Short mmCIF file of C-alpha atoms and ligand atoms in Angstrom, two decimals:
data_model
loop_
_atom_site.label_atom_id
_atom_site.label_comp_id
_atom_site.label_asym_id
_atom_site.label_seq_id
_atom_site.Cartn_x
_atom_site.Cartn_y
_atom_site.Cartn_z
CA LEU X 1 0.00 0.00 0.00
CA ASP X 2 2.50 2.58 -1.22
CA ALA X 3 -0.18 5.14 -0.79
CA PRO X 4 1.31 8.64 -0.53
CA HIS X 5 3.07 8.19 -3.88
CA SER X 6 0.17 6.62 -5.73
CA SER X 7 -1.13 8.53 -8.73
CA GLY X 8 -4.50 9.33 -7.15
CA ILE X 9 -2.86 11.05 -4.19
CA GLN X 10 -0.42 12.88 -6.49
CA ASP X 11 -3.39 14.25 -8.48
CA LEU X 12 -4.98 15.46 -5.26
CA LYS X 13 -1.79 17.34 -4.36
CA LYS X 14 -1.97 19.13 -7.73
CA ASP X 15 -5.57 20.17 -7.14
CA LEU X 16 -4.91 21.30 -3.58
CA VAL X 17 -3.12 24.55 -4.46
CA PRO X 18 -5.73 25.95 -6.90
CA PHE X 19 -8.42 25.00 -4.37
CA ALA X 20 -6.65 26.99 -1.62
CA GLN X 21 -6.38 29.94 -4.04
CA GLU X 22 -10.08 29.70 -4.82
CA LEU X 23 -10.89 29.86 -1.10
CA ILE X 24 -8.66 32.93 -0.63
CA ARG X 25 -10.22 34.65 -3.66
CA THR X 26 -13.62 34.26 -2.04
CA PRO X 27 -13.83 36.86 0.77
CA SER X 28 -15.66 35.50 3.81
CA LEU X 29 -16.03 37.80 6.78
CA PRO X 30 -17.98 36.28 9.68
CA GLY X 31 -21.62 36.07 8.59
CA ASP X 32 -20.62 35.97 4.92
CA GLU X 33 -19.08 32.51 4.52
CA GLU X 34 -21.72 31.08 2.15
CA LYS X 35 -19.61 31.07 -1.03
CA VAL X 36 -16.68 29.42 0.73
CA ALA X 37 -19.10 26.85 2.20
CA ASP X 38 -20.36 26.13 -1.33
CA LEU X 39 -16.80 25.53 -2.55
CA VAL X 40 -15.93 23.24 0.35
CA LEU X 41 -19.15 21.25 0.06
CA ALA X 42 -18.75 20.86 -3.71
CA ARG X 43 -15.24 19.51 -3.22
CA LEU X 44 -16.33 16.98 -0.60
CA GLN X 45 -19.16 15.87 -2.88
CA ALA X 46 -16.83 15.60 -5.87
CA GLY X 47 -14.57 13.43 -3.70
CA ASP X 48 -17.57 11.24 -2.90
CA VAL X 49 -17.08 11.08 0.87
CA ASP X 50 -19.77 9.05 2.65
CA GLU X 51 -21.88 11.99 3.86
CA SER X 52 -21.59 15.74 3.40
CA TRP X 53 -23.98 18.55 4.17
CA VAL X 54 -24.36 22.12 5.38
CA ASP X 55 -26.00 22.47 8.79
CA GLU X 56 -28.57 25.10 9.81
CA ILE X 57 -25.93 27.62 10.87
CA GLY X 58 -23.90 27.17 7.69
CA ASN X 59 -21.09 24.86 8.83
CA VAL X 60 -19.92 22.30 6.25
CA ILE X 61 -19.60 18.75 7.53
CA GLY X 62 -18.25 15.67 5.80
CA VAL X 63 -18.05 12.15 7.20
CA MET X 64 -16.12 9.02 6.30
CA ARG X 65 -17.49 6.15 8.30
CA GLY X 66 -15.12 3.71 9.89
CA GLU X 67 -15.79 0.28 11.27
CA GLY X 68 -14.23 -1.08 14.39
CA SER X 69 -12.90 0.05 17.71
CA GLY X 70 -10.71 2.94 16.56
CA PRO X 71 -11.25 6.48 17.79
CA ASN X 72 -13.52 8.93 15.97
CA VAL X 73 -11.57 11.96 14.79
CA LEU X 74 -12.87 15.50 14.26
CA LEU X 75 -10.93 17.58 11.74
CA ASN X 76 -11.80 21.23 12.16
CA GLY X 77 -11.20 24.54 10.46
CA HIS X 78 -13.00 27.85 10.14
CA MET X 79 -14.18 29.50 6.92
CA ASP X 80 -14.25 33.12 8.08
CA VAL X 81 -11.40 35.60 7.89
CA VAL X 82 -10.76 38.96 9.50
CA PRO X 83 -11.15 42.10 7.33
CA PRO X 84 -8.16 43.07 5.17
CA GLY X 85 -7.79 46.50 6.80
CA GLN X 86 -6.05 49.21 4.77
CA LEU X 87 -5.64 47.88 1.23
CA GLU X 88 -2.64 50.11 0.42
CA LYS X 89 -0.63 48.34 3.12
CA TRP X 90 -0.82 45.05 1.18
CA GLU X 91 2.04 44.42 -1.22
CA HIS X 92 -0.03 41.61 -2.76
CA ALA X 93 -3.76 42.28 -3.05
CA PRO X 94 -5.50 40.48 -0.15
CA PHE X 95 -7.93 38.47 -2.30
CA ALA X 96 -5.72 37.85 -5.35
CA ALA X 97 -4.09 34.70 -3.94
CA ASP X 98 -0.84 35.50 -5.79
CA ILE X 99 1.85 32.83 -5.81
CA ASP X 100 5.31 34.34 -6.29
CA SER X 101 8.37 32.70 -7.85
CA ALA X 102 9.48 31.41 -4.43
CA GLY X 103 6.23 29.46 -4.06
CA THR X 104 4.73 31.82 -1.48
CA LEU X 105 0.95 32.09 -1.52
CA HIS X 106 -0.21 35.52 -0.39
CA GLY X 107 -3.53 36.77 0.85
CA ARG X 108 -6.08 37.20 3.62
CA GLY X 109 -6.79 33.79 5.07
CA SER X 110 -3.77 32.09 3.50
CA ALA X 111 -2.30 31.33 6.94
CA ASP X 112 -5.45 31.80 9.06
CA MET X 113 -6.73 29.47 7.81
CA LYS X 114 -7.90 28.79 4.30
CA GLY X 115 -4.55 27.13 3.54
CA GLY X 116 -5.00 24.73 6.46
CA LEU X 117 -8.66 24.25 5.60
CA ALA X 118 -7.78 23.27 2.02
CA SER X 119 -5.20 20.81 3.34
CA LEU X 120 -7.82 19.26 5.64
CA VAL X 121 -10.32 18.87 2.78
CA PHE X 122 -7.68 17.15 0.69
CA ALA X 123 -6.50 14.96 3.57
CA MET X 124 -10.12 13.81 3.81
CA LEU X 125 -10.20 13.07 0.07
CA ALA X 126 -6.86 11.25 0.33
CA MET X 127 -8.26 9.03 3.09
CA LYS X 128 -11.20 8.22 0.83
CA GLU X 129 -8.75 7.30 -1.92
CA LEU X 130 -6.78 5.12 0.47
CA ARG X 131 -9.93 3.41 1.71
CA ASP X 132 -10.96 2.73 -1.89
CA ARG X 133 -7.60 1.03 -2.32
CA GLY X 134 -8.12 -1.26 0.64
CA LEU X 135 -7.17 0.66 3.77
CA LYS X 136 -9.66 -0.13 6.52
CA LEU X 137 -10.74 2.76 8.76
CA THR X 138 -11.32 1.67 12.35
CA GLY X 139 -13.18 4.87 13.33
CA ASP X 140 -15.08 7.78 11.79
CA ILE X 141 -13.36 10.81 10.27
CA ILE X 142 -15.54 13.89 10.65
CA PHE X 143 -14.49 16.95 8.70
CA SER X 144 -15.94 20.30 9.76
CA ALA X 145 -15.55 23.81 8.36
CA VAL X 146 -17.28 26.21 10.73
CA VAL X 147 -18.57 29.77 10.55
CA HIS X 148 -17.91 32.63 12.98
CA GLU X 149 -14.58 31.67 14.54
CA GLU X 150 -12.95 35.08 14.27
CA THR X 151 -15.70 36.74 16.32
CA ALA X 152 -14.38 34.75 19.32
CA GLY X 153 -17.78 33.61 20.60
CA MET X 154 -17.45 30.13 19.02
CA LEU X 155 -20.91 30.44 17.43
CA GLY X 156 -20.30 27.94 14.60
CA MET X 157 -18.34 25.53 16.80
CA HIS X 158 -21.01 25.49 19.54
CA TYR X 159 -23.66 24.70 16.95
CA LEU X 160 -21.55 21.93 15.43
CA CYS X 161 -20.80 20.20 18.72
CA GLU X 162 -24.14 20.77 20.45
CA HIS X 163 -26.59 20.27 17.56
CA SER X 164 -25.28 19.09 14.21
CA LEU X 165 -23.07 16.18 15.29
CA PRO X 166 -25.33 14.84 18.08
CA ALA X 167 -28.35 15.01 15.70
CA ARG X 168 -26.60 12.43 13.50
CA LYS X 169 -25.27 10.47 16.48
CA LEU X 170 -21.72 11.49 15.61
CA GLY X 171 -19.20 11.83 18.40
CA PHE X 172 -15.45 12.33 18.48
CA ASP X 173 -12.59 11.26 20.75
CA VAL X 174 -9.91 13.62 19.48
CA CYS X 175 -9.95 16.89 17.56
CA TYR X 176 -7.44 18.53 15.21
CA LEU X 177 -7.50 22.20 14.17
CA ALA X 178 -5.57 23.26 11.07
CA GLU X 179 -4.83 26.68 12.57
CA PRO X 180 -1.36 28.16 11.92
CA THR X 181 1.12 26.72 14.45
CA ASN X 182 4.47 27.13 12.66
CA GLY X 183 4.57 23.34 12.31
CA ARG X 184 4.27 22.69 16.03
CA ILE X 185 1.63 20.44 17.59
CA ASN X 186 -0.18 23.00 19.73
CA LEU X 187 -1.77 21.77 22.93
CA GLY X 188 -3.64 24.75 24.30
CA HIS X 189 -3.90 28.45 24.99
CA ARG X 190 -4.83 30.87 27.74
CA GLY X 191 -8.49 31.65 28.22
CA LYS X 192 -9.87 34.94 27.02
CA VAL X 193 -12.79 36.90 28.33
CA GLU X 194 -13.97 40.36 27.33
CA ILE X 195 -15.35 42.16 30.36
CA LEU X 196 -17.52 45.20 30.11
CA VAL X 197 -17.04 47.57 33.05
CA ARG X 198 -19.48 50.44 33.46
CA THR X 199 -19.44 53.37 35.84
CA ARG X 200 -22.61 55.42 36.29
CA GLY X 201 -23.00 59.12 37.05
CA LYS X 202 -25.48 61.92 36.57
CA THR X 203 -25.70 64.34 33.66
CA ALA X 204 -25.44 68.10 34.16
CA HIS X 205 -24.41 71.12 32.11
CA SER X 206 -20.62 71.03 31.97
CA SER X 207 -20.46 74.70 32.96
CA SER X 208 -21.49 73.50 36.43
CA PRO X 209 -19.90 70.06 36.84
CA TRP X 210 -20.69 70.02 40.58
CA MET X 211 -24.35 69.57 39.66
CA GLY X 212 -23.61 66.16 38.09
CA VAL X 213 -21.54 63.06 38.70
CA ASN X 214 -18.96 62.48 35.96
CA ALA X 215 -18.89 58.79 35.04
CA ILE X 216 -15.43 59.23 33.45
CA GLU X 217 -14.01 60.51 36.73
CA LYS X 218 -15.50 57.46 38.47
CA MET X 219 -13.69 55.21 35.98
CA VAL X 220 -10.27 56.67 36.88
CA PRO X 221 -9.71 54.58 40.04
CA VAL X 222 -10.93 51.47 38.15
CA LEU X 223 -8.33 52.02 35.42
CA GLU X 224 -5.65 52.61 38.06
CA ALA X 225 -6.58 49.37 39.80
CA VAL X 226 -6.56 47.40 36.52
CA PHE X 227 -3.13 48.60 35.45
CA GLN X 228 -1.39 49.08 38.80
CA GLU X 229 -2.92 46.45 41.10
CA ILE X 230 -4.43 43.60 39.07
CA ALA X 231 -1.95 43.45 36.16
CA PRO X 232 1.20 42.95 38.26
CA SER X 233 -0.46 40.35 40.50
CA LEU X 234 -1.55 37.87 37.82
CA PRO X 235 -0.26 34.28 37.78
CA SER X 236 1.98 32.69 35.17
CA ASP X 237 2.34 29.19 33.73
CA PRO X 238 5.51 27.64 32.27
CA GLU X 239 3.63 26.36 29.20
CA LEU X 240 0.85 28.84 28.48
CA GLY X 241 2.59 31.99 29.68
CA ARG X 242 1.32 34.81 31.87
CA SER X 243 -2.26 35.82 32.60
CA THR X 244 -2.74 39.36 31.38
CA ILE X 245 -5.21 42.19 31.66
CA THR X 246 -5.50 45.30 29.56
CA VAL X 247 -8.09 47.84 28.43
CA THR X 248 -8.94 47.95 24.72
CA LYS X 249 -11.77 50.47 24.51
CA VAL X 250 -13.18 53.45 26.39
CA VAL X 251 -16.50 55.09 25.54
CA CYS X 252 -18.88 57.42 27.33
CA GLU X 253 -22.43 58.63 26.99
CA PRO X 254 -23.98 60.92 25.98
CA GLY X 255 -20.49 61.82 24.70
CA ALA X 256 -21.60 65.28 23.61
CA LEU X 257 -19.89 68.57 24.31
CA SER X 258 -21.15 70.55 27.31
CA ILE X 259 -22.74 67.50 28.95
CA ILE X 260 -21.32 65.69 31.98
CA PRO X 261 -21.41 61.99 30.95
CA ASP X 262 -23.54 59.69 33.09
CA LEU X 263 -22.08 56.47 31.65
CA CYS X 264 -18.50 55.40 31.05
CA GLU X 265 -17.79 51.97 29.65
CA ILE X 266 -14.47 50.17 29.17
CA SER X 267 -13.65 46.85 27.52
CA VAL X 268 -11.23 44.79 29.54
CA ASP X 269 -9.32 42.02 27.74
CA ARG X 270 -8.39 39.40 30.31
CA ARG X 271 -6.34 36.32 29.37
CA TYR X 272 -6.34 33.64 32.01
CA LEU X 273 -4.91 30.25 32.89
CA PRO X 274 -6.66 26.92 33.52
CA GLY X 275 -7.47 27.11 37.25
CA GLU X 276 -8.67 30.70 37.03
CA THR X 277 -12.38 31.09 36.32
CA VAL X 278 -14.48 33.84 34.80
CA GLU X 279 -16.60 33.85 37.99
CA GLU X 280 -13.49 34.61 40.07
CA ILE X 281 -12.35 37.28 37.63
CA LEU X 282 -15.74 39.02 37.90
CA ALA X 283 -15.72 38.58 41.70
CA ASP X 284 -12.37 40.41 41.85
CA PHE X 285 -13.98 43.37 40.08
CA GLU X 286 -16.91 43.32 42.52
CA ALA X 287 -14.47 43.34 45.46
CA MET X 288 -12.68 46.32 43.90
CA PHE X 289 -16.01 48.15 43.46
CA ASP X 290 -16.85 47.50 47.16
CA ARG X 291 -13.56 49.09 48.23
CA LEU X 292 -14.13 52.11 45.98
CA ARG X 293 -17.72 52.52 47.16
CA ALA X 294 -16.52 52.51 50.78
CA LYS X 295 -14.40 55.58 49.99
CA ASP X 296 -16.86 57.30 47.64
CA PRO X 297 -20.62 57.04 48.19
CA ASP X 298 -21.26 58.30 44.62
CA PHE X 299 -19.32 55.40 43.10
CA ALA X 300 -21.56 53.03 41.09
CA ALA X 301 -20.12 50.37 38.79
CA SER X 302 -20.81 46.97 37.29
CA ALA X 303 -18.79 44.30 35.48
CA SER X 304 -20.10 41.61 33.14
CA VAL X 305 -18.97 39.39 30.29
CA ARG X 306 -19.62 41.07 26.94
CA THR X 307 -22.35 39.41 24.90
CA MET X 308 -23.12 39.94 21.22
CA MET X 309 -25.96 39.01 18.93
CA GLU X 310 -24.43 37.18 16.00
CA ARG X 311 -26.20 36.19 12.83
CA SER X 312 -24.97 33.47 10.50
CA TYR X 313 -25.30 33.70 6.71
CA THR X 314 -28.18 31.24 6.94
CA GLY X 315 -30.08 33.71 9.13
CA LEU X 316 -29.69 31.91 12.45
CA GLU X 317 -29.25 34.37 15.31
CA ARG X 318 -27.75 33.66 18.70
CA GLU X 319 -26.49 35.65 21.64
CA VAL X 320 -22.92 34.62 22.38
CA GLN X 321 -20.58 35.43 25.22
CA LYS X 322 -17.21 36.85 24.28
CA GLN X 323 -15.16 34.26 26.06
CA ARG X 324 -13.02 31.25 25.32
CA PRO X 325 -11.92 29.04 28.19
CA ALA X 326 -8.28 28.14 28.75
CA TRP X 327 -7.17 24.65 27.73
CA ASN X 328 -3.97 22.66 28.00
CA VAL X 329 -3.84 19.06 26.82
CA SER X 330 -1.27 16.95 28.66
CA LYS X 331 1.91 16.17 26.75
CA GLU X 332 1.49 12.62 28.07
CA ASN X 333 -1.93 12.17 26.46
CA ALA X 334 -1.98 9.02 24.28
CA PHE X 335 -3.32 10.96 21.25
CA VAL X 336 -0.52 13.51 21.60
CA ARG X 337 2.05 10.72 21.66
CA GLU X 338 0.46 9.06 18.61
CA THR X 339 0.41 12.40 16.76
CA CYS X 340 4.14 12.79 17.47
CA ASN X 341 4.69 9.23 16.22
CA ALA X 342 2.77 10.05 13.04
CA MET X 343 5.18 12.93 12.41
CA ILE X 344 8.12 10.59 12.94
CA ASP X 345 6.45 8.15 10.47
CA ILE X 346 6.91 10.78 7.73
CA GLY X 347 10.38 11.81 8.79
CA ARG X 348 9.52 14.92 10.76
CA GLU X 349 10.74 15.98 14.17
CA PRO X 350 7.62 16.53 16.31
CA GLU X 351 7.63 19.71 18.36
CA LEU X 352 4.98 20.70 20.89
CA GLY X 353 3.72 24.25 21.37
CA TYR X 354 0.87 26.53 22.43
CA PHE X 355 -1.26 29.17 20.71
CA ARG X 356 -0.85 32.84 21.56
CA GLY X 357 -4.37 33.71 20.43
CA GLY X 358 -7.64 31.86 20.98
CA VAL X 359 -9.08 29.13 18.74
CA ASP X 360 -12.18 26.93 18.66
CA GLY X 361 -10.31 24.19 20.56
CA ALA X 362 -11.43 26.18 23.60
CA LEU X 363 -14.80 24.44 23.16
CA THR X 364 -13.64 20.90 22.35
CA ALA X 365 -10.83 20.81 24.94
CA GLY X 366 -11.68 23.64 27.36
CA VAL X 367 -15.39 22.84 27.75
CA MET X 368 -15.90 19.29 26.44
CA GLY X 369 -12.58 17.88 27.68
CA VAL X 370 -11.75 16.19 24.37
CA PRO X 371 -8.00 16.02 23.59
CA THR X 372 -7.44 18.69 20.93
CA MET X 373 -4.38 19.68 18.94
CA GLY X 374 -3.59 22.41 16.45
CA TYR X 375 -1.28 21.77 13.52
CA SER X 376 -0.25 23.62 10.38
CA GLY X 377 3.07 24.76 9.00
CA ALA X 378 1.69 28.29 8.46
CA ASP X 379 3.06 31.07 10.66
CA GLU X 380 0.75 32.12 13.50
CA SER X 381 2.37 35.56 13.74
CA LEU X 382 1.25 36.38 10.15
CA ALA X 383 -2.43 35.87 11.00
CA HIS X 384 -4.47 39.09 10.78
CA THR X 385 -1.54 41.05 9.22
CA GLU X 386 -1.12 42.64 5.76
CA GLU X 387 1.83 40.28 5.16
CA GLU X 388 -0.30 37.17 5.60
CA HIS X 389 1.02 34.28 3.51
CA THR X 390 1.74 30.58 3.45
CA THR X 391 3.65 28.46 0.95
CA VAL X 392 2.69 25.87 -1.64
CA LYS X 393 5.04 23.52 0.19
CA THR X 394 3.16 24.06 3.46
CA LEU X 395 -0.20 23.20 1.87
CA VAL X 396 1.12 19.86 0.64
CA SER X 397 3.11 19.17 3.78
CA ASP X 398 0.05 19.85 6.00
CA MET X 399 -2.05 17.49 3.91
CA GLU X 400 0.65 14.81 4.24
CA ALA X 401 0.82 15.34 8.01
CA TYR X 402 -2.95 14.92 8.38
CA VAL X 403 -2.93 11.78 6.22
CA ALA X 404 -0.11 10.40 8.39
CA ILE X 405 -2.02 11.20 11.60
CA LEU X 406 -5.28 9.69 10.35
CA THR X 407 -3.52 6.62 8.98
CA ARG X 408 -1.77 6.03 12.29
CA LEU X 409 -4.91 6.55 14.41
CA LEU X 410 -7.44 4.78 12.20
CA GLY X 411 -5.78 2.85 9.47
CA ALA X 412 -5.63 -0.92 9.41
CA ALA X 413 -4.57 -2.94 6.38
CA ALA X 414 -7.54 -4.87 4.97
CA ALA X 415 -7.60 -8.51 5.98
ZN1 ZN Y 1 -7.89 31.02 12.80
#
């Protein structure tokens, strides 16, 4: 079964690059992923995988059924990208999907993560090809391309794991995300929560500020506490790094000249470690408010997790919380060891790592407790930049890595 060099697999590798370009040329901000979903679904159907469909929220799912006692594997990627920002900052147009003479593929989503997504689709098709040639799959392979990852509320991923897969009695024992990891096997990241802190006051004409209570003034001791007391006291972890806190937005209302504002609102970005909880983080704010109220009877404040109404391209609307729990899969986990062995199978040196930003593994690992790993040769630090790129080599090498992982976890030579 000299599979990776067989002609069918070689043909797939040729089709992989134009497919990745097609995905990049199809802009897909969160809520606008429909055309990318069409492309992904069409490719799964053309590859004749056992089942493929689009769920009610717009995620694309494809299944290859296995038989036996092997684990069921979820392959996951997201179809949305962040906006390109200022077009003049791009040397290569963000949606042109240019490939230069060095084999570099440029564009929004090339690294995060239409490149990885294309490699996952083609790994799925390669497994179909291998099964057709006699490889027995001992468990199910579930491919999923979700909507609304970049909005950080895990809207598409929640729907996939809570509705779409259970509705078809599909479960999974291990999950892989083709997010950019610089070729490392990433095992987790810090949690992230966006906290909305509000101070209240009383409007008055600004010519007589003593008649009102300025909500901005009431926010000053909160900001001081965030930067000077909370930030330096946060814990740190040898693998995931330091917990952090910072303020990313300040607004006030009415926000008009000559009016003392009666509302000031800040967005606090808090990254946290496993072991810290959102409840504790909010409780720390409440304790701070109690101290400030003891000194200032006019002080009135509240803290809550930011929520947003999000609407998928299919029209489904949900309120989501802007938070992603921390997760850290043990290096000793059997699936992690097998993934490292799969890399060794194809002559690569496995290296473990962790994400700086948040990904949808926060749901599978952080909430559901399913061992989850990220893997792609694309560079995480290029995500969301105007220099975003991957390489043709990376696309093929990611596909090969996923085929090696799936073959090791699920493959058994036919009797
Ligand atoms: Zn991503």
